Amino acid sequence: MTFKTIIEPFRIKTVERIRLTTPEEREAFLQNAHYNPFLLHSTEVIIDLLTDSGTSAMSSEQWAGIMRGDESYAGATSWLRMEKAVQDLTGCPYILPTHQGRAAEHLLYSRIGGPGKVFISNTHFDTTRANIEFSGAMAIDCPIPENSNPSLLHPFKGNLDIGKLEENITLHGAANIAAVILTVTNNSGGGQPVSMENARAVSNICKKHGIRFILDACRIAENAWFIKHQEAGFENVSYREIAQQMFALSDGCIMSAKKDALVNMGGFLALRDLDLAVICRTVLIVTEGFSTYGGLSGRDMEAIAIGLEEVFDTDYLNYRIKSTAYLADKLHALGIPIMRPAGGHAVYVDARAFYPDIPLDQYPGQVMACELYRLGGIRCCEIGSVMFGKYDAEGQLIPAKMDLVRLAIPRRVYTQSHVDYVVEAFGELAKSRDQKDGFRIAYEPPFLRHFTARFEPAS
Ligand code: F0G
């Protein structure tokens, strides 16, 4: 028989203390942080769902690898191990190690971007867009229309809209398209997966027009789970082979190893084109480090090589995706409006729908993030009008498309009782939703305001 209970497929060998704060303490911490959870200290947080990036627990094998790390400047064995692990997985011959994902983005997009160039993606992640726009190029998001309806069920809501892709190629001219980027899973679009059929269609169109096709692959193992279980023809293909098939469709990839390589720091750029690899490698040596370590220590590279194997373990991936769905299902059963179906690494709560009476210029997502902290010491991230809002000529807020709150789940860190605690906090949140007041911004920097903005109660 198969058991219904999904257990964490690991035992805990080292523990990290969580300080259980009181509501009074949390109120004071929140005021000190100017109602911005980014400004809280980690010791003030009970459950930290701010990000799944760099927050994974490493395995005993990875920690053993840390001790084996070869810190030689050139040609370290740890580099050779990481290079081989990435080559075997991606099928790309040229691997450039970097200290994290955005550094790999910088290497590639600063070279192939520039004024007049256009990038098209299912959804560019913030740092991807920032690197592209910083080069002077333009970044166009073309998610399928289903993506912008939080409650609409679709198995591959992260797909790229093929019709819009073709329209944009005609509009801008194939020669001006620097790359099509498929982000798997689609983080900024709700952590939703991309189907193999969609990746194949994108690849075929790119080939037809001679356009470069790049994967932003930081959650490709999680994406592979959805393909195996939700796309016909993949039932008997392993998660790793599914990922390999998707890589095979592309001309290269960028990966932040802080996600599906199960490490706290690292990334890489993998390419098939030698000429492009040579150009990017020059930037690597100038900005990151020599080509056999990039921005990484030998021990980091050792841990990445091991993490890239472990992440495709059947029991791990099954637990990972099902435990995210567990949280989503419980919140849905409580009547909390969430983006459905659940993504791989996070549950996105629709704060705009939860607080219909809070005006958008009083930031319902920020209210939810602060309330969750007050109630349970839970830290999460507003992904809405604080992060993406702009002002019109009169200084009025142009709100973001949606006001979501992301509950990102660190890998192998929290147990089911932690998740049940989060669900209970949402139960409490729902009881007091009508009495909540919004926020106004007391201070904001000119760029990326969500990290350091200060808020105060609107009344
Ligand atoms: N691409 C995607 C899809 C990402 O989610 C991230 C990071 C990056 C690239 C950049 O990688 O952080 O290693 O430089 N996402 C983190 C998050 C920050 O919280 O979602 P990085």
Tab-separated table of C-alpha atoms and ligand atoms in Angstrom:
chain	number	residue	atom	x	y	z
A	1	MET	CA	0.000	0.000	0.000
A	2	THR	CA	1.029	3.629	-0.436
A	3	PHE	CA	0.698	6.007	2.471
A	4	LYS	CA	-1.187	9.275	2.032
A	5	THR	CA	1.052	11.203	4.425
A	6	ILE	CA	3.909	12.873	2.611
A	7	ILE	CA	6.873	12.732	4.960
A	8	GLU	CA	10.049	14.775	4.742
A	9	PRO	CA	12.394	12.251	3.060
A	10	PHE	CA	15.327	13.149	5.327
A	11	ARG	CA	16.346	13.064	8.969
A	12	ILE	CA	17.554	16.164	10.768
A	13	LYS	CA	21.182	16.050	11.867
A	14	THR	CA	21.908	19.667	12.734
A	15	VAL	CA	19.324	22.093	14.040
A	16	GLU	CA	19.143	25.858	14.058
A	17	ARG	CA	17.263	27.456	16.907
A	18	ILE	CA	14.139	29.470	16.161
A	19	ARG	CA	13.433	32.117	18.764
A	20	LEU	CA	9.709	32.138	19.567
A	21	THR	CA	8.820	35.806	19.954
A	22	THR	CA	5.736	37.234	21.694
A	23	PRO	CA	3.117	39.400	19.914
A	24	GLU	CA	4.320	42.436	21.899
A	25	GLU	CA	7.918	41.874	20.791
A	26	ARG	CA	6.824	41.468	17.183
A	27	GLU	CA	4.856	44.721	17.263
A	28	ALA	CA	7.993	46.544	18.411
A	29	PHE	CA	10.192	44.782	15.812
A	30	LEU	CA	7.730	45.661	13.064
A	31	GLN	CA	7.666	49.334	14.067
A	32	ASN	CA	11.482	49.393	14.159
A	33	ALA	CA	11.451	47.894	10.665
A	34	HIS	CA	9.082	50.661	9.474
A	35	TYR	CA	6.500	48.026	8.528
A	36	ASN	CA	8.815	46.576	5.897
A	37	PRO	CA	9.618	42.869	6.523
A	38	PHE	CA	12.841	43.257	4.470
A	39	LEU	CA	14.120	45.463	7.314
A	40	LEU	CA	13.506	42.848	10.041
A	41	HIS	CA	16.468	40.974	11.501
A	42	SER	CA	16.361	37.225	10.854
A	43	THR	CA	16.382	36.516	14.617
A	44	GLU	CA	13.073	38.380	14.874
A	45	VAL	CA	11.426	35.944	12.447
A	46	ILE	CA	9.852	32.595	13.377
A	47	ILE	CA	9.167	31.197	9.893
A	48	ASP	CA	10.999	32.866	7.038
A	49	LEU	CA	9.207	32.556	3.704
A	50	LEU	CA	10.814	35.632	2.157
A	51	THR	CA	12.596	33.574	-0.493
A	52	ASP	CA	13.559	30.050	-1.538
A	53	SER	CA	16.828	31.450	-2.889
A	54	GLY	CA	20.031	30.509	-1.080
A	55	THR	CA	18.013	29.314	1.904
A	56	SER	CA	18.190	25.544	1.270
A	57	ALA	CA	19.473	23.125	3.896
A	58	MET	CA	22.449	21.257	2.483
A	59	SER	CA	22.719	17.496	2.875
A	60	SER	CA	25.381	15.630	4.848
A	61	GLU	CA	26.877	14.679	1.459
A	62	GLN	CA	27.133	18.343	0.487
A	63	TRP	CA	28.726	19.250	3.818
A	64	ALA	CA	31.201	16.419	3.304
A	65	GLY	CA	31.865	17.914	-0.147
A	66	ILE	CA	32.527	21.278	1.495
A	67	MET	CA	35.454	19.663	3.344
A	68	ARG	CA	36.759	18.171	0.090
A	69	GLY	CA	36.601	21.552	-1.675
A	70	ASP	CA	39.784	22.192	-3.649
A	71	GLU	CA	40.650	25.884	-3.352
A	72	SER	CA	43.325	25.939	-6.064
A	73	TYR	CA	43.194	29.072	-8.203
A	74	ALA	CA	43.220	27.217	-11.521
A	75	GLY	CA	41.966	23.773	-12.539
A	76	ALA	CA	40.668	22.753	-9.089
A	77	THR	CA	39.172	19.253	-8.870
A	78	SER	CA	36.001	20.841	-7.447
A	79	TRP	CA	35.685	22.917	-10.611
A	80	LEU	CA	36.159	19.853	-12.814
A	81	ARG	CA	33.413	18.106	-10.820
A	82	MET	CA	31.015	21.031	-11.152
A	83	GLU	CA	31.836	21.505	-14.840
A	84	LYS	CA	31.105	17.842	-15.554
A	85	ALA	CA	27.870	17.864	-13.522
A	86	VAL	CA	26.618	20.908	-15.457
A	87	GLN	CA	27.760	19.546	-18.828
A	88	ASP	CA	26.043	16.191	-18.198
A	89	LEU	CA	22.814	17.904	-17.194
A	90	THR	CA	22.624	20.706	-19.760
A	91	GLY	CA	24.465	19.088	-22.665
A	92	CYS	CA	26.307	22.400	-23.109
A	93	PRO	CA	30.099	22.175	-23.566
A	94	TYR	CA	31.024	25.665	-22.295
A	95	ILE	CA	30.347	26.325	-18.603
A	96	LEU	CA	31.075	29.637	-16.885
A	97	PRO	CA	30.793	29.612	-13.069
A	98	THR	CA	29.451	32.753	-11.364
A	99	HIS	CA	28.716	33.807	-7.796
A	100	GLN	CA	24.955	33.828	-8.448
A	101	GLY	CA	22.337	33.919	-11.197
A	102	ARG	CA	22.330	37.629	-11.914
A	103	ALA	CA	26.104	37.607	-12.503
A	104	ALA	CA	25.551	35.004	-15.233
A	105	GLU	CA	22.778	37.216	-16.624
A	106	HIS	CA	25.186	40.135	-16.687
A	107	LEU	CA	27.833	38.140	-18.591
A	108	LEU	CA	25.416	37.156	-21.342
A	109	TYR	CA	22.922	40.016	-21.575
A	110	SER	CA	25.553	42.758	-21.438
A	111	ARG	CA	27.139	41.135	-24.528
A	112	ILE	CA	24.110	40.220	-26.628
A	113	GLY	CA	21.928	43.146	-25.443
A	114	GLY	CA	22.406	46.853	-26.072
A	115	PRO	CA	20.318	49.656	-27.605
A	116	GLY	CA	17.897	48.469	-30.298
A	117	LYS	CA	17.908	44.852	-29.081
A	118	VAL	CA	14.791	43.095	-27.859
A	119	PHE	CA	14.350	40.140	-25.465
A	120	ILE	CA	11.126	38.137	-25.246
A	121	SER	CA	10.213	35.888	-22.322
A	122	ASN	CA	7.266	34.154	-20.664
A	123	THR	CA	8.164	36.563	-17.816
A	124	HIS	CA	11.549	38.129	-17.160
A	125	PHE	CA	12.585	37.862	-13.508
A	126	ASP	CA	13.427	41.311	-11.990
A	127	THR	CA	17.209	40.867	-12.195
A	128	THR	CA	16.878	39.535	-15.759
A	129	ARG	CA	14.880	42.573	-16.818
A	130	ALA	CA	17.278	44.870	-14.926
A	131	ASN	CA	20.338	43.388	-16.688
A	132	ILE	CA	18.643	43.657	-20.084
A	133	GLU	CA	17.416	47.218	-19.555
A	134	PHE	CA	20.759	48.260	-18.087
A	135	SER	CA	22.354	47.236	-21.402
A	136	GLY	CA	19.936	49.561	-23.203
A	137	ALA	CA	17.808	46.730	-24.634
A	138	MET	CA	14.074	46.133	-24.213
A	139	ALA	CA	12.456	43.209	-22.312
A	140	ILE	CA	8.971	42.082	-23.387
A	141	ASP	CA	6.879	39.659	-21.285
A	142	CYS	CA	4.532	37.355	-23.212
A	143	PRO	CA	2.900	34.963	-20.718
A	144	ILE	CA	-0.218	33.109	-21.865
A	145	PRO	CA	-3.395	35.066	-20.965
A	146	GLU	CA	-4.413	32.415	-18.389
A	147	ASN	CA	-1.396	33.529	-16.312
A	148	SER	CA	-2.997	36.798	-15.241
A	149	ASN	CA	-6.120	35.171	-13.777
A	150	PRO	CA	-5.043	33.999	-10.291
A	151	SER	CA	-7.904	31.547	-9.743
A	152	LEU	CA	-8.044	29.977	-13.212
A	153	LEU	CA	-6.741	26.411	-13.257
A	154	HIS	CA	-4.313	25.493	-16.047
A	155	PRO	CA	-1.603	22.817	-15.778
A	156	PHE	CA	1.090	24.919	-17.478
A	157	LYS	CA	0.219	28.465	-16.564
A	158	GLY	CA	3.888	29.449	-16.976
A	159	ASN	CA	3.832	28.924	-20.764
A	160	LEU	CA	4.911	31.575	-23.231
A	161	ASP	CA	2.214	32.869	-25.597
A	162	ILE	CA	3.347	31.527	-28.972
A	163	GLY	CA	1.073	33.886	-30.965
A	164	LYS	CA	2.480	36.933	-29.170
A	165	LEU	CA	6.017	35.644	-29.708
A	166	GLU	CA	5.459	35.480	-33.464
A	167	GLU	CA	3.785	38.909	-33.501
A	168	ASN	CA	6.767	40.407	-31.682
A	169	ILE	CA	9.249	38.766	-34.044
A	170	THR	CA	7.381	40.300	-37.007
A	171	LEU	CA	7.103	43.660	-35.246
A	172	HIS	CA	10.754	44.001	-34.169
A	173	GLY	CA	12.454	41.886	-36.839
A	174	ALA	CA	14.245	38.607	-36.061
A	175	ALA	CA	17.660	40.246	-36.443
A	176	ASN	CA	16.883	42.575	-33.513
A	177	ILE	CA	15.756	39.854	-31.116
A	178	ALA	CA	18.784	39.141	-28.919
A	179	ALA	CA	17.171	36.094	-27.308
A	180	VAL	CA	13.970	34.413	-26.285
A	181	ILE	CA	14.193	33.467	-22.599
A	182	LEU	CA	12.016	30.775	-21.094
A	183	THR	CA	11.946	31.023	-17.300
A	184	VAL	CA	11.242	27.576	-15.803
A	185	THR	CA	9.332	27.606	-13.563
A	186	ASN	CA	7.960	31.076	-14.214
A	187	ASN	CA	8.834	32.744	-10.899
A	188	SER	CA	7.365	36.215	-11.470
A	189	GLY	CA	4.315	34.592	-13.067
A	190	GLY	CA	3.388	32.661	-9.914
A	191	GLY	CA	6.030	29.907	-9.951
A	192	GLN	CA	3.983	28.156	-12.624
A	193	PRO	CA	5.489	25.433	-14.832
A	194	VAL	CA	6.203	25.463	-18.566
A	195	SER	CA	5.273	22.405	-20.654
A	196	MET	CA	7.708	20.550	-22.894
A	197	GLU	CA	5.301	21.174	-25.782
A	198	ASN	CA	5.593	24.932	-25.188
A	199	ALA	CA	9.393	24.768	-24.914
A	200	ARG	CA	9.495	22.766	-28.160
A	201	ALA	CA	7.272	25.281	-29.958
A	202	VAL	CA	9.455	28.170	-28.745
A	203	SER	CA	12.580	26.298	-29.828
A	204	ASN	CA	11.164	25.586	-33.314
A	205	ILE	CA	10.175	29.216	-33.861
A	206	CYS	CA	13.597	30.396	-32.690
A	207	LYS	CA	15.324	27.924	-35.040
A	208	LYS	CA	13.157	29.025	-37.967
A	209	HIS	CA	14.139	32.671	-37.437
A	210	GLY	CA	17.735	32.084	-36.305
A	211	ILE	CA	17.036	33.519	-32.839
A	212	ARG	CA	18.928	32.449	-29.718
A	213	PHE	CA	16.850	30.449	-27.188
A	214	ILE	CA	18.007	30.661	-23.554
A	215	LEU	CA	16.561	28.856	-20.533
A	216	ASP	CA	16.466	30.562	-17.148
A	217	ALA	CA	16.758	27.176	-15.487
A	218	CYS	CA	17.003	27.877	-11.758
A	219	ARG	CA	13.918	25.764	-10.948
A	220	ILE	CA	14.116	23.265	-13.819
A	221	ALA	CA	13.938	20.196	-11.556
A	222	GLU	CA	10.677	21.453	-10.044
A	223	ASN	CA	9.428	22.167	-13.573
A	224	ALA	CA	10.297	18.584	-14.571
A	225	TRP	CA	8.020	17.246	-11.813
A	226	PHE	CA	5.020	18.989	-13.399
A	227	ILE	CA	5.884	17.670	-16.869
A	228	LYS	CA	6.183	14.093	-15.652
A	229	HIS	CA	2.863	14.209	-13.809
A	230	GLN	CA	0.808	16.534	-16.010
A	231	GLU	CA	1.990	16.194	-19.613
A	232	ALA	CA	1.155	13.147	-21.715
A	233	GLY	CA	4.076	11.004	-22.814
A	234	PHE	CA	6.391	11.709	-19.873
A	235	GLU	CA	4.983	9.246	-17.311
A	236	ASN	CA	7.954	6.913	-17.721
A	237	VAL	CA	10.679	9.482	-18.262
A	238	SER	CA	12.830	10.381	-15.235
A	239	TYR	CA	12.848	13.935	-13.863
A	240	ARG	CA	16.479	14.310	-14.853
A	241	GLU	CA	15.858	13.100	-18.409
A	242	ILE	CA	12.950	15.519	-18.731
A	243	ALA	CA	15.250	18.372	-17.694
A	244	GLN	CA	17.893	17.133	-20.159
A	245	GLN	CA	15.317	17.077	-22.975
A	246	MET	CA	14.368	20.669	-22.222
A	247	PHE	CA	18.002	21.805	-22.109
A	248	ALA	CA	18.546	20.067	-25.458
A	249	LEU	CA	16.013	22.431	-27.059
A	250	SER	CA	17.976	25.529	-26.028
A	251	ASP	CA	21.158	27.295	-27.077
A	252	GLY	CA	22.219	27.696	-23.482
A	253	CYS	CA	21.048	28.522	-20.009
A	254	ILE	CA	21.494	30.662	-16.973
A	255	MET	CA	21.071	29.101	-13.581
A	256	SER	CA	21.001	30.543	-10.107
A	257	ALA	CA	22.306	27.539	-8.158
A	258	LYS	CA	20.695	29.053	-5.044
A	259	LYS	CA	17.451	27.322	-6.005
A	260	ASP	CA	17.493	23.838	-7.562
A	261	ALA	CA	21.213	23.184	-6.999
A	262	LEU	CA	20.388	23.208	-3.268
A	263	VAL	CA	23.219	25.523	-2.218
A	264	ASN	CA	23.454	28.849	-0.440
A	265	MET	CA	25.474	30.625	-3.120
A	266	GLY	CA	26.402	30.050	-6.750
A	267	GLY	CA	25.326	30.073	-10.377
A	268	PHE	CA	26.503	29.494	-13.920
A	269	LEU	CA	26.104	30.296	-17.584
A	270	ALA	CA	26.165	27.326	-19.978
A	271	LEU	CA	26.523	27.811	-23.738
A	272	ARG	CA	26.836	25.779	-26.935
A	273	ASP	CA	28.381	28.542	-29.047
A	274	LEU	CA	32.187	28.744	-28.650
A	275	ASP	CA	32.532	32.300	-29.979
A	276	LEU	CA	29.924	33.618	-27.564
A	277	ALA	CA	31.453	31.628	-24.696
A	278	VAL	CA	34.858	33.202	-25.394
A	279	ILE	CA	33.376	36.721	-25.305
A	280	CYS	CA	31.433	36.032	-22.085
A	281	ARG	CA	34.456	34.352	-20.496
A	282	THR	CA	36.438	37.561	-20.948
A	283	VAL	CA	33.794	39.466	-18.977
A	284	LEU	CA	33.803	36.619	-16.420
A	285	ILE	CA	37.532	37.015	-15.811
A	286	VAL	CA	37.258	40.810	-15.567
A	287	THR	CA	34.249	40.891	-13.234
A	288	GLU	CA	33.917	37.542	-11.383
A	289	GLY	CA	37.180	35.607	-11.336
A	290	PHE	CA	39.275	33.176	-13.347
A	291	SER	CA	37.309	30.852	-15.596
A	292	THR	CA	37.720	27.787	-13.347
A	293	TYR	CA	36.079	29.356	-10.304
A	294	GLY	CA	34.188	32.477	-11.409
A	295	GLY	CA	32.895	33.993	-8.199
A	296	LEU	CA	32.964	30.739	-6.252
A	297	SER	CA	35.085	28.948	-3.687
A	298	GLY	CA	36.120	25.376	-4.471
A	299	ARG	CA	33.820	24.160	-1.691
A	300	ASP	CA	30.825	25.964	-3.246
A	301	MET	CA	31.484	24.245	-6.578
A	302	GLU	CA	31.714	20.864	-4.866
A	303	ALA	CA	28.345	21.437	-3.160
A	304	ILE	CA	26.736	22.532	-6.456
A	305	ALA	CA	27.902	19.360	-8.232
A	306	ILE	CA	26.306	17.242	-5.481
A	307	GLY	CA	23.147	19.373	-5.230
A	308	LEU	CA	22.477	19.058	-8.969
A	309	GLU	CA	22.326	15.273	-8.488
A	310	GLU	CA	20.272	15.303	-5.272
A	311	VAL	CA	17.593	17.631	-6.592
A	312	PHE	CA	16.426	15.019	-9.127
A	313	ASP	CA	15.928	12.363	-6.445
A	314	THR	CA	12.382	11.045	-6.929
A	315	ASP	CA	11.476	11.102	-3.240
A	316	TYR	CA	12.858	14.592	-2.738
A	317	LEU	CA	11.078	16.166	-5.732
A	318	ASN	CA	7.801	14.457	-4.955
A	319	TYR	CA	7.930	15.687	-1.354
A	320	ARG	CA	8.964	19.166	-2.497
A	321	ILE	CA	6.087	19.751	-4.909
A	322	LYS	CA	3.485	17.954	-2.796
A	323	SER	CA	4.397	19.892	0.333
A	324	THR	CA	3.966	23.185	-1.544
A	325	ALA	CA	0.590	21.922	-2.806
A	326	TYR	CA	-0.276	20.891	0.786
A	327	LEU	CA	0.046	24.504	1.945
A	328	ALA	CA	-1.892	25.764	-1.090
A	329	ASP	CA	-4.727	23.257	-0.593
A	330	LYS	CA	-5.084	24.103	3.096
A	331	LEU	CA	-5.227	27.840	2.364
A	332	HIS	CA	-7.747	27.273	-0.423
A	333	ALA	CA	-9.900	25.182	1.932
A	334	LEU	CA	-9.862	28.117	4.394
A	335	GLY	CA	-11.224	30.352	1.640
A	336	ILE	CA	-7.976	32.329	1.250
A	337	PRO	CA	-7.707	33.524	-2.372
A	338	ILE	CA	-4.496	32.108	-3.836
A	339	MET	CA	-2.959	31.738	-7.244
A	340	ARG	CA	-3.983	28.297	-8.443
A	341	PRO	CA	-2.726	25.752	-9.066
A	342	ALA	CA	0.168	25.995	-6.601
A	343	GLY	CA	3.571	26.734	-8.097
A	344	GLY	CA	6.606	24.609	-7.360
A	345	HIS	CA	8.504	26.769	-4.903
A	346	ALA	CA	5.883	29.089	-3.506
A	347	VAL	CA	2.251	29.843	-2.838
A	348	TYR	CA	1.081	33.249	-4.018
A	349	VAL	CA	-1.789	34.802	-2.070
A	350	ASP	CA	-4.073	37.306	-3.791
A	351	ALA	CA	-4.017	40.128	-1.231
A	352	ARG	CA	-6.139	42.412	-3.443
A	353	ALA	CA	-8.976	39.878	-3.370
A	354	PHE	CA	-8.454	39.182	0.354
A	355	TYR	CA	-8.690	42.873	1.324
A	356	PRO	CA	-11.179	44.329	-1.191
A	357	ASP	CA	-11.744	47.384	1.050
A	358	ILE	CA	-8.119	48.491	1.204
A	359	PRO	CA	-7.439	50.973	-1.619
A	360	LEU	CA	-4.603	49.902	-3.938
A	361	ASP	CA	-2.595	53.018	-3.028
A	362	GLN	CA	-2.668	51.756	0.565
A	363	TYR	CA	-0.944	48.520	-0.486
A	364	PRO	CA	-3.078	45.493	0.492
A	365	GLY	CA	-0.091	43.155	-0.096
A	366	GLN	CA	2.034	45.070	2.408
A	367	VAL	CA	-0.835	44.919	4.906
A	368	MET	CA	-0.992	41.123	4.539
A	369	ALA	CA	2.786	40.727	4.880
A	370	CYS	CA	2.791	42.830	8.078
A	371	GLU	CA	-0.270	41.077	9.552
A	372	LEU	CA	1.277	37.642	9.015
A	373	TYR	CA	4.364	38.829	10.837
A	374	ARG	CA	2.317	40.310	13.685
A	375	LEU	CA	0.218	37.185	14.086
A	376	GLY	CA	2.815	34.457	13.691
A	377	GLY	CA	6.265	35.951	13.144
A	378	ILE	CA	5.985	34.769	9.532
A	379	ARG	CA	8.007	36.746	7.017
A	380	CYS	CA	6.954	36.856	3.383
A	381	CYS	CA	7.279	39.134	0.435
A	382	GLU	CA	4.849	41.563	-1.206
A	383	ILE	CA	4.833	41.140	-4.966
A	384	GLY	CA	2.489	43.868	-6.074
A	385	SER	CA	2.155	47.620	-6.094
A	386	VAL	CA	4.997	48.195	-3.626
A	387	MET	CA	7.385	46.194	-5.810
A	388	PHE	CA	6.108	47.151	-9.263
A	389	GLY	CA	3.942	50.270	-8.730
A	390	LYS	CA	4.830	53.421	-10.659
A	391	TYR	CA	3.595	57.025	-10.441
A	392	ASP	CA	1.808	59.009	-13.138
A	393	ALA	CA	2.577	62.656	-13.954
A	394	GLU	CA	0.279	63.806	-11.111
A	395	GLY	CA	2.065	61.568	-8.618
A	396	GLN	CA	-0.846	59.105	-8.410
A	397	LEU	CA	0.059	55.452	-8.012
A	398	ILE	CA	-0.256	53.266	-11.102
A	399	PRO	CA	-0.830	49.942	-9.351
A	400	ALA	CA	0.788	46.662	-10.426
A	401	LYS	CA	-1.268	44.130	-12.421
A	402	MET	CA	-1.840	42.089	-9.256
A	403	ASP	CA	-1.213	42.503	-5.535
A	404	LEU	CA	0.220	39.163	-4.473
A	405	VAL	CA	2.069	38.003	-1.396
A	406	ARG	CA	4.619	35.246	-1.985
A	407	LEU	CA	5.112	32.474	0.551
A	408	ALA	CA	8.364	31.027	-0.803
A	409	ILE	CA	9.365	27.739	0.748
A	410	PRO	CA	13.044	27.132	1.499
A	411	ARG	CA	14.160	23.642	0.408
A	412	ARG	CA	14.468	20.925	3.089
A	413	VAL	CA	14.232	23.518	5.903
A	414	TYR	CA	10.733	23.476	7.409
A	415	THR	CA	8.633	20.497	8.458
A	416	GLN	CA	4.909	19.893	8.147
A	417	SER	CA	4.257	21.339	11.617
A	418	HIS	CA	5.811	24.625	10.479
A	419	VAL	CA	3.495	24.604	7.486
A	420	ASP	CA	0.489	23.833	9.698
A	421	TYR	CA	1.468	26.810	11.855
A	422	VAL	CA	1.421	29.056	8.760
A	423	VAL	CA	-2.046	27.731	7.875
A	424	GLU	CA	-3.253	28.491	11.413
A	425	ALA	CA	-1.920	32.045	11.128
A	426	PHE	CA	-3.970	32.497	7.947
A	427	GLY	CA	-7.043	31.259	9.837
A	428	GLU	CA	-6.476	34.074	12.348
A	429	LEU	CA	-5.785	36.560	9.577
A	430	ALA	CA	-9.156	35.802	7.988
A	431	LYS	CA	-10.967	36.594	11.253
A	432	SER	CA	-9.800	40.223	11.339
A	433	ARG	CA	-9.656	41.052	7.639
A	434	ASP	CA	-12.429	43.705	7.739
A	435	GLN	CA	-10.767	45.892	10.347
A	436	LYS	CA	-7.475	46.417	8.595
A	437	ASP	CA	-6.085	49.777	7.697
A	438	GLY	CA	-3.665	50.377	4.811
A	439	PHE	CA	-0.214	51.978	4.638
A	440	ARG	CA	1.291	55.066	3.101
A	441	ILE	CA	4.934	55.263	2.064
A	442	ALA	CA	6.965	57.517	4.369
A	443	TYR	CA	10.267	57.084	2.513
A	444	GLU	CA	11.261	55.417	-0.745
A	445	PRO	CA	14.500	55.272	-2.747
A	446	PRO	CA	14.380	55.982	-6.498
A	447	PHE	CA	14.945	52.326	-7.553
A	448	LEU	CA	13.898	48.920	-6.166
A	449	ARG	CA	11.929	50.626	-3.436
A	450	HIS	CA	10.481	47.465	-1.886
A	451	PHE	CA	13.818	46.559	-0.243
A	452	THR	CA	14.226	49.729	1.808
A	453	ALA	CA	10.950	51.697	1.697
A	454	ARG	CA	9.506	52.810	5.032
A	455	PHE	CA	5.778	52.722	5.691
A	456	GLU	CA	3.346	54.222	8.185
A	457	PRO	CA	-0.304	53.453	8.887
A	458	ALA	CA	-2.539	55.391	6.461
A	459	SER	CA	-4.747	56.740	9.251
B	1	F0G	N1	16.072	34.060	-12.436
B	1	F0G	C1	15.031	33.716	-11.655
B	1	F0G	C2	13.837	33.062	-12.259
B	1	F0G	C3	15.073	33.965	-10.268
B	1	F0G	O1	14.037	33.599	-9.508
B	1	F0G	C4	16.225	34.582	-9.727
B	1	F0G	C5	16.294	34.878	-8.295
B	1	F0G	C6	17.274	34.922	-10.585
B	1	F0G	C7	17.164	34.635	-11.940
B	1	F0G	C8	18.518	35.594	-10.084
B	1	F0G	O2	19.298	34.726	-9.364
B	1	F0G	O3	19.358	35.674	-7.044
B	1	F0G	O4	21.055	34.020	-7.827
B	1	F0G	O5	21.094	36.322	-8.693
B	1	F0G	N2	15.299	34.847	-7.523
B	1	F0G	C9	15.290	35.101	-6.083
B	1	F0G	C10	13.868	35.034	-5.571
B	1	F0G	C11	16.014	36.312	-5.663
B	1	F0G	O6	13.652	35.351	-4.377
B	1	F0G	O7	12.956	34.644	-6.305
B	1	F0G	P1	20.255	35.216	-8.166
